Amino acid sequence: MSDDKSKSGNQDRLRINVNEDYELRDWSAKFGVTPEQLKAAVAKVGVMAADVEKALKNN
């Protein structure tokens, strides 16, 4: 099931989908990391933005 881009709400803000170019770009910019670093963090801790942010701050 693909993202419904007409419905952006809390779920979209809480989870990171690294398979969507715009999300990869936006989340990478938000956290100040490269797309590769973001993908590695998601692979390590999962898709929840708060968990990814913590993981990136600990590196």
Short mmCIF file of C-alpha atoms in Angstrom, two decimals:
data_model
loop_
_atom_site.label_atom_id
_atom_site.label_comp_id
_atom_site.label_asym_id
_atom_site.label_seq_id
_atom_site.Cartn_x
_atom_site.Cartn_y
_atom_site.Cartn_z
CA MET A 1 0.00 0.00 0.00
CA SER A 2 1.48 3.34 -0.98
CA ASP A 3 1.31 6.59 0.93
CA ASP A 4 -1.76 8.69 0.35
CA LYS A 5 -0.07 12.05 -0.15
CA SER A 6 -3.39 13.86 0.23
CA LYS A 7 -3.51 12.78 3.88
CA SER A 8 -0.56 14.04 5.86
CA GLY A 9 -1.05 13.83 9.56
CA ASN A 10 0.58 12.60 12.73
CA GLN A 11 1.49 9.19 11.39
CA ASP A 12 3.45 10.78 8.56
CA ARG A 13 5.27 12.98 11.03
CA LEU A 14 6.10 10.11 13.38
CA ARG A 15 7.47 7.61 10.87
CA ILE A 16 10.24 7.82 8.31
CA ASN A 17 9.83 6.09 4.96
CA VAL A 18 13.28 6.01 3.37
CA ASN A 19 11.76 4.57 0.19
CA GLU A 20 10.09 7.90 -0.61
CA ASP A 21 12.59 10.38 -2.09
CA TYR A 22 10.88 13.42 -0.60
CA GLU A 23 10.84 11.90 2.88
CA LEU A 24 14.46 10.85 2.62
CA ARG A 25 15.39 14.39 1.53
CA ASP A 26 13.26 16.16 4.15
CA TRP A 27 14.21 13.98 7.12
CA SER A 28 17.90 14.10 6.18
CA ALA A 29 17.73 17.89 6.12
CA LYS A 30 15.82 18.01 9.42
CA PHE A 31 18.43 15.91 11.19
CA GLY A 32 21.43 17.40 9.35
CA VAL A 33 22.68 14.06 8.01
CA THR A 34 23.22 12.47 4.64
CA PRO A 35 20.56 10.20 3.17
CA GLU A 36 22.92 7.26 3.70
CA GLN A 37 23.30 8.09 7.41
CA LEU A 38 19.53 8.34 7.74
CA LYS A 39 19.00 4.98 6.03
CA ALA A 40 21.57 3.38 8.34
CA ALA A 41 19.87 4.79 11.42
CA VAL A 42 16.45 3.58 10.24
CA ALA A 43 17.89 0.13 9.57
CA LYS A 44 19.35 0.09 13.09
CA VAL A 45 16.45 1.43 15.20
CA GLY A 46 13.36 1.30 13.00
CA VAL A 47 11.12 3.87 11.34
CA MET A 48 9.97 5.92 14.33
CA ALA A 49 11.35 9.46 13.95
CA ALA A 50 12.02 9.90 17.68
CA ASP A 51 14.11 6.71 17.80
CA VAL A 52 16.03 7.72 14.69
CA GLU A 53 16.72 11.17 16.12
CA LYS A 54 18.08 9.66 19.35
CA ALA A 55 20.28 7.25 17.42
CA LEU A 56 21.70 10.03 15.27
CA LYS A 57 22.42 12.25 18.29
CA ASN A 58 24.29 9.39 19.98
CA ASN A 59 26.70 8.98 17.08
#
